[in-house]
Backbone as ProteinMPNN parsed JSONL, in Angstrom:
{"seq_chain_A": "MPEITYVAVDGTERTIDVPSDTSVMRGAVTHDLDGIVAQCGGNAQCATCHVYVDETSLDQLEPVEPKEEHMLDFTAAPRRPGSRLSCQLKVTAALDGLIVHLPERQY", "coords_chain_A": {"N_chain_A": [[0.814, -1.164, 0.008], [0.602, 2.173, -0.942], [2.553, 4.783, 0.754], [1.713, 7.82, 2.103], [2.871, 10.946, 3.223], [1.854, 13.363, 5.455], [2.214, 16.61, 6.285], [1.931, 18.753, 8.944], [1.219, 22.232, 9.659], [2.759, 22.968, 11.929], [4.902, 21.321, 11.481], [4.791, 18.736, 12.246], [4.784, 15.381, 11.279], [2.907, 12.848, 9.571], [2.68, 9.716, 8.522], [0.703, 7.79, 6.396], [-0.734, 4.67, 5.384], [-2.195, 4.463, 2.441], [-4.823, 3.152, 0.646], [-4.539, 2.065, -2.914], [-6.188, 3.474, -5.731], [-7.792, 5.191, -4.192], [-8.062, 8.448, -2.844], [-5.658, 11.048, -1.979], [-6.908, 12.762, -0.312], [-9.023, 11.136, 0.775], [-7.441, 9.268, 2.192], [-6.585, 10.906, 4.317], [-8.875, 11.791, 5.617], [-10.104, 9.404, 6.266], [-8.402, 8.483, 8.261], [-8.716, 10.385, 10.27], [-7.326, 12.872, 10.122], [-6.308, 15.97, 11.087], [-6.716, 19.038, 9.362], [-7.53, 18.67, 6.717], [-10.464, 19.317, 5.349], [-12.506, 18.75, 3.493], [-15.244, 19.307, 2.459], [-16.91, 18.834, 0.386], [-16.789, 16.147, -0.109], [-15.073, 15.197, -1.967], [-15.435, 16.052, -4.516], [-14.28, 18.061, -5.944], [-15.39, 20.643, -5.563], [-15.143, 22.443, -3.552], [-12.669, 23.173, -2.46], [-11.574, 22.624, 0.087], [-9.777, 20.752, 0.695], [-7.292, 21.4, 0.098], [-3.883, 21.138, -0.514], [-0.231, 21.469, -0.27], [1.923, 20.193, -2.367], [4.948, 18.62, -1.761], [7.989, 19.814, -3.071], [9.743, 17.905, -3.777], [8.149, 15.861, -4.542], [6.679, 16.66, -6.735], [7.039, 15.671, -9.437], [5.811, 13.28, -9.431], [3.086, 13.486, -9.944], [-0.035, 13.496, -11.798], [-0.885, 15.857, -14.418], [-2.637, 18.914, -13.614], [-6.137, 19.04, -13.885], [-8.664, 20.844, -15.743], [-11.03, 21.433, -14.097], [-9.998, 21.161, -11.406], [-7.97, 23.169, -11.604], [-9.471, 25.418, -11.808], [-10.944, 25.467, -9.231], [-8.807, 25.719, -7.51], [-8.397, 28.478, -7.47], [-9.932, 29.236, -5.415], [-9.007, 28.686, -2.927], [-8.524, 28.913, 0.653], [-6.241, 29.33, 1.976], [-3.153, 30.812, 0.752], [-2.458, 30.236, -2.66], [0.174, 28.168, -3.999], [3.026, 27.189, -6.108], [2.984, 24.35, -5.836], [0.409, 23.754, -5.172], [-2.441, 21.725, -4.808], [-5.546, 20.054, -4.972], [-6.431, 17.768, -2.669], [-8.31, 15.808, -3.101], [-8.274, 15.162, -5.796], [-6.052, 13.915, -6.311], [-5.287, 10.912, -7.217], [-4.371, 7.942, -5.64], [-1.77, 5.846, -6.423], [0.585, 3.276, -6.953], [2.765, 4.655, -7.943], [2.678, 6.937, -6.465], [3.731, 6.336, -3.996], [5.316, 7.335, -1.201], [4.759, 10.026, -1.448], [4.673, 13.391, -0.404], [2.889, 15.738, 1.32], [2.024, 18.976, 2.331], [0.147, 20.568, 4.754], [-2.12, 23.355, 4.592], [-2.4, 26.421, 6.522], [-5.06, 27.013, 6.899], [-8.36, 26.041, 5.796], [-10.659, 27.122, 5.273]], "CA_chain_A": [[-0.058, -0.016, 0.03], [1.397, 3.438, -0.887], [2.536, 5.554, 2.018], [1.6, 9.308, 1.989], [3.216, 11.731, 4.45], [1.018, 14.639, 5.647], [2.991, 17.539, 7.188], [1.094, 19.81, 9.563], [1.793, 23.549, 9.787], [3.869, 22.97, 12.916], [6.09, 20.463, 11.081], [4.502, 17.415, 12.629], [4.556, 14.553, 10.005], [2.087, 11.682, 9.831], [2.624, 8.882, 7.356], [-0.425, 6.856, 6.406], [-0.858, 3.813, 4.235], [-3.447, 4.851, 1.678], [-5.083, 2.201, -0.543], [-4.539, 2.556, -4.255], [-7.454, 3.81, -6.248], [-8.629, 6.208, -3.376], [-7.418, 9.765, -2.999], [-4.931, 11.525, -0.865], [-7.917, 13.329, 0.71], [-9.699, 10.096, 1.497], [-6.554, 8.75, 3.199], [-6.572, 11.797, 5.494], [-10.29, 11.725, 6.2], [-10.318, 7.976, 6.912], [-7.584, 8.427, 9.397], [-9.085, 11.515, 11.122], [-6.141, 13.731, 10.037], [-6.687, 17.436, 11.114], [-6.144, 19.894, 8.326], [-8.134, 18.486, 5.541], [-11.907, 19.312, 5.821], [-13.243, 17.89, 2.546], [-16.671, 19.466, 2.732], [-17.694, 18.368, -0.772], [-16.623, 14.716, -0.178], [-14.128, 14.802, -2.975], [-15.978, 16.383, -5.864], [-13.626, 19.306, -6.497], [-16.321, 21.672, -5.606], [-15.144, 23.398, -2.248], [-11.326, 23.589, -2.221], [-11.254, 22.455, 1.459], [-8.81, 19.757, 0.845], [-6.104, 22.039, -0.409], [-2.493, 20.795, 0.107], [0.923, 21.893, -0.937], [2.741, 19.009, -2.587], [6.305, 18.92, -1.543], [8.668, 20.013, -4.343], [10.502, 16.695, -4.15], [7.134, 14.89, -4.976], [5.838, 17.15, -7.894], [7.091, 14.959, -10.596], [5.044, 12.059, -9.354], [1.691, 13.696, -10.036], [-0.559, 13.806, -13.023], [-1.166, 17.324, -14.545], [-3.88, 19.494, -12.976], [-7.181, 19.076, -14.814], [-9.296, 22.2, -15.651], [-11.849, 21.71, -12.959], [-9.226, 21.421, -10.286], [-7.28, 24.422, -11.774], [-10.496, 26.479, -11.456], [-11.143, 25.463, -7.778], [-7.548, 26.189, -6.807], [-8.438, 29.898, -7.267], [-10.778, 29.62, -4.302], [-8.433, 28.129, -1.668], [-8.556, 29.85, 1.745], [-4.841, 29.623, 2.133], [-2.483, 31.248, -0.551], [-1.935, 29.253, -3.713], [1.582, 28.214, -4.387], [3.298, 26.362, -7.225], [2.719, 22.952, -5.511], [-1.032, 23.64, -4.611], [-3.318, 20.726, -5.401], [-6.694, 19.517, -4.257], [-6.064, 16.283, -2.389], [-9.317, 14.854, -3.689], [-8.013, 14.934, -7.14], [-4.8, 13.119, -6.266], [-5.505, 9.563, -7.021], [-3.232, 7.213, -5.101], [-1.29, 4.789, -7.142], [1.897, 2.757, -6.583], [3.799, 5.76, -8.347], [2.688, 8.047, -5.447], [4.338, 5.851, -2.74], [6.351, 8.31, -0.624], [4.361, 11.349, -1.663], [4.677, 14.306, 0.792], [2.049, 16.812, 1.198], [2.084, 19.976, 3.497], [-1.132, 21.153, 4.944], [-2.033, 24.812, 4.758], [-2.704, 26.97, 7.803], [-6.455, 27.03, 7.082], [-9.036, 25.498, 4.679], [-11.863, 28.067, 4.955]], "C_chain_A": [[0.903, 1.193, 0.009], [1.414, 4.136, 0.416], [2.567, 7.022, 1.521], [1.99, 10.006, 3.259], [2.524, 13.055, 4.383], [1.937, 15.393, 6.762], [2.168, 18.73, 7.632], [1.942, 21.156, 9.554], [2.897, 23.605, 10.808], [5.019, 22.043, 12.621], [5.804, 19.021, 11.405], [4.276, 16.543, 11.371], [3.778, 13.262, 10.516], [2.13, 10.926, 8.514], [1.633, 7.87, 7.53], [-0.296, 5.954, 5.19], [-2.198, 4.018, 3.695], [-3.685, 3.876, 0.569], [-5.067, 2.78, -1.959], [-5.971, 2.682, -4.693], [-8.438, 4.608, -5.338], [-7.824, 7.499, -3.69], [-6.588, 10.152, -1.783], [-5.873, 12.138, 0.16], [-8.602, 12.206, 1.502], [-8.788, 9.363, 2.566], [-6.584, 9.604, 4.487], [-7.929, 11.746, 6.272], [-10.444, 10.438, 6.955], [-9.563, 7.866, 8.225], [-7.641, 9.593, 10.422], [-7.907, 12.525, 11.226], [-6.673, 15.104, 10.132], [-5.995, 18.054, 9.895], [-6.794, 19.742, 6.964], [-9.661, 18.307, 5.895], [-12.689, 18.509, 4.826], [-14.785, 18.073, 2.643], [-17.47, 18.847, 1.611], [-17.553, 16.816, -0.928], [-15.67, 14.231, -1.286], [-14.573, 15.006, -4.5], [-15.335, 17.551, -6.489], [-14.592, 20.409, -6.601], [-16.127, 22.685, -4.419], [-13.662, 23.863, -1.97], [-10.895, 23.49, -0.707], [-10.353, 21.317, 1.741], [-7.49, 20.089, 0.167], [-4.794, 21.508, 0.216], [-1.406, 21.392, -0.754], [1.777, 20.675, -1.104], [4.201, 19.453, -2.42], [7.086, 18.943, -2.978], [9.438, 18.742, -4.791], [9.453, 15.654, -4.703], [6.42, 15.374, -6.275], [5.836, 16.387, -9.095], [6.36, 13.655, -10.59], [3.556, 12.258, -9.776], [1.35, 13.892, -11.599], [-0.839, 15.249, -13.134], [-2.587, 17.69, -13.896], [-4.952, 19.596, -14.109], [-7.912, 20.506, -14.693], [-10.189, 22.411, -14.486], [-11.064, 21.974, -11.721], [-8.473, 22.832, -10.374], [-8.283, 25.527, -11.368], [-10.677, 26.563, -9.982], [-9.955, 25.872, -7.034], [-7.507, 27.747, -6.654], [-9.292, 30.237, -6.002], [-10.265, 29.03, -2.973], [-8.383, 29.266, -0.641], [-7.22, 30.293, 2.052], [-4.114, 30.158, 0.828], [-2.126, 30.176, -1.477], [-0.484, 29.397, -3.984], [1.721, 27.305, -5.463], [2.869, 24.899, -7.019], [1.245, 22.776, -5.0], [-1.76, 22.645, -5.473], [-4.577, 20.544, -4.521], [-6.419, 18.05, -3.956], [-7.167, 15.319, -2.824], [-9.028, 14.471, -5.023], [-6.696, 14.272, -7.329], [-5.091, 11.64, -6.095], [-4.322, 8.756, -6.617], [-3.074, 5.909, -5.925], [0.099, 4.283, -6.52], [2.936, 3.831, -6.895], [3.742, 6.798, -7.26], [3.178, 7.546, -4.095], [5.48, 6.888, -2.366], [5.965, 9.787, -0.899], [4.26, 12.173, -0.351], [3.842, 15.498, 0.414], [2.023, 17.715, 2.48], [0.598, 20.501, 3.572], [-1.189, 22.555, 5.162], [-2.564, 25.224, 6.135], [-4.33, 26.959, 7.984], [-6.99, 26.532, 5.744], [-10.224, 26.346, 4.428], [-11.927, 29.287, 5.878]], "O_chain_A": [[1.858, 1.265, 0.783], [0.422, 4.115, 1.145], [3.347, 7.385, 0.64], [1.456, 9.666, 4.314], [2.596, 13.773, 3.386], [2.295, 14.911, 7.836], [1.768, 19.582, 6.838], [3.169, 21.153, 9.456], [3.911, 24.256, 10.558], [5.986, 21.965, 13.379], [6.497, 18.139, 10.9], [3.59, 17.005, 10.46], [3.961, 12.737, 11.614], [1.667, 11.435, 7.493], [1.583, 7.154, 8.53], [0.169, 6.367, 4.127], [-3.214, 3.796, 4.353], [-2.875, 3.758, -0.351], [-5.546, 3.895, -2.166], [-6.868, 2.077, -4.107], [-9.638, 4.713, -5.594], [-7.05, 7.585, -4.644], [-6.802, 9.636, -0.686], [-5.644, 12.034, 1.365], [-8.749, 12.292, 2.722], [-9.246, 8.925, 3.621], [-6.604, 9.071, 5.596], [-7.957, 11.663, 7.5], [-10.855, 10.399, 8.115], [-10.027, 7.236, 9.175], [-6.773, 9.755, 11.279], [-7.56, 12.961, 12.323], [-7.491, 15.447, 9.279], [-4.903, 17.669, 9.477], [-6.624, 20.618, 6.116], [-10.077, 17.372, 6.579], [-13.477, 17.653, 5.228], [-15.518, 17.112, 2.877], [-18.587, 18.381, 1.833], [-18.173, 16.252, -1.83], [-15.493, 13.032, -1.502], [-14.193, 14.331, -5.457], [-15.818, 18.019, -7.52], [-14.641, 21.083, -7.63], [-16.871, 23.66, -4.316], [-13.47, 24.872, -1.292], [-9.971, 24.186, -0.284], [-10.166, 20.935, 2.896], [-6.716, 19.23, -0.257], [-4.692, 21.466, 1.442], [-1.673, 21.785, -1.889], [2.312, 20.151, -0.127], [4.607, 20.519, -2.884], [6.795, 18.159, -3.882], [9.733, 18.539, -5.968], [9.87, 14.652, -5.284], [5.648, 14.616, -6.862], [4.829, 16.356, -9.802], [6.283, 12.978, -11.615], [2.845, 11.268, -9.946], [2.136, 14.304, -12.452], [-1.028, 15.901, -12.107], [-3.485, 16.87, -13.71], [-4.683, 20.176, -15.161], [-7.774, 21.216, -13.697], [-10.142, 23.488, -13.892], [-11.386, 22.92, -11.001], [-8.366, 23.553, -9.383], [-7.923, 26.46, -10.65], [-10.576, 27.67, -9.453], [-10.112, 26.375, -5.921], [-6.733, 28.281, -5.859], [-9.35, 31.395, -5.588], [-11.026, 28.9, -2.015], [-8.223, 30.432, -1.004], [-6.995, 31.463, 2.362], [-4.655, 29.825, -0.227], [-1.487, 29.217, -1.045], [0.055, 30.488, -4.171], [0.751, 26.64, -5.828], [2.423, 24.27, -7.978], [0.915, 21.724, -4.451], [-1.71, 22.703, -6.702], [-4.538, 20.921, -3.35], [-6.208, 17.227, -4.846], [-6.933, 14.112, -2.896], [-9.534, 13.426, -5.432], [-6.267, 14.09, -8.469], [-5.142, 11.146, -4.968], [-3.282, 8.897, -7.26], [-3.967, 5.079, -6.098], [0.634, 4.931, -5.62], [3.925, 3.921, -6.168], [4.721, 7.532, -7.119], [3.052, 8.275, -3.111], [6.393, 7.197, -3.131], [6.751, 10.691, -0.617], [3.806, 11.665, 0.674], [4.033, 16.156, -0.609], [2.002, 17.19, 3.593], [-0.041, 20.809, 2.566], [-0.34, 23.041, 5.91], [-3.136, 24.389, 6.835], [-4.825, 26.902, 9.109], [-6.304, 26.553, 4.722], [-10.773, 26.25, 3.331], [-12.825, 30.118, 5.743]]}, "name": "protein", "num_of_chains": 1, "seq": "MPEITYVAVDGTERTIDVPSDTSVMRGAVTHDLDGIVAQCGGNAQCATCHVYVDETSLDQLEPVEPKEEHMLDFTAAPRRPGSRLSCQLKVTAALDGLIVHLPERQY"}
């Protein structure tokens, strides 16, 4: 099972085994991780699952789709080059070791 590391604002890291074919968001919600709200349940409609993908992990990702690109304009925390919606990051074996940083706020 791929391991995803979630880094809180205070630097605390939590590594979670996330099943393939789910999302980085679902892994966080299932494990009661603070920092990802996911109000819309993973439909790319609320931007409350915003994360900053670590620069060491950016090359592991599929490109941003237009729907996600649009919603990233509505994040509560500032958008950065590694900003992604964790609901749109489908977990695969290729994402094993992915590191995402949680923003200071989601709404």
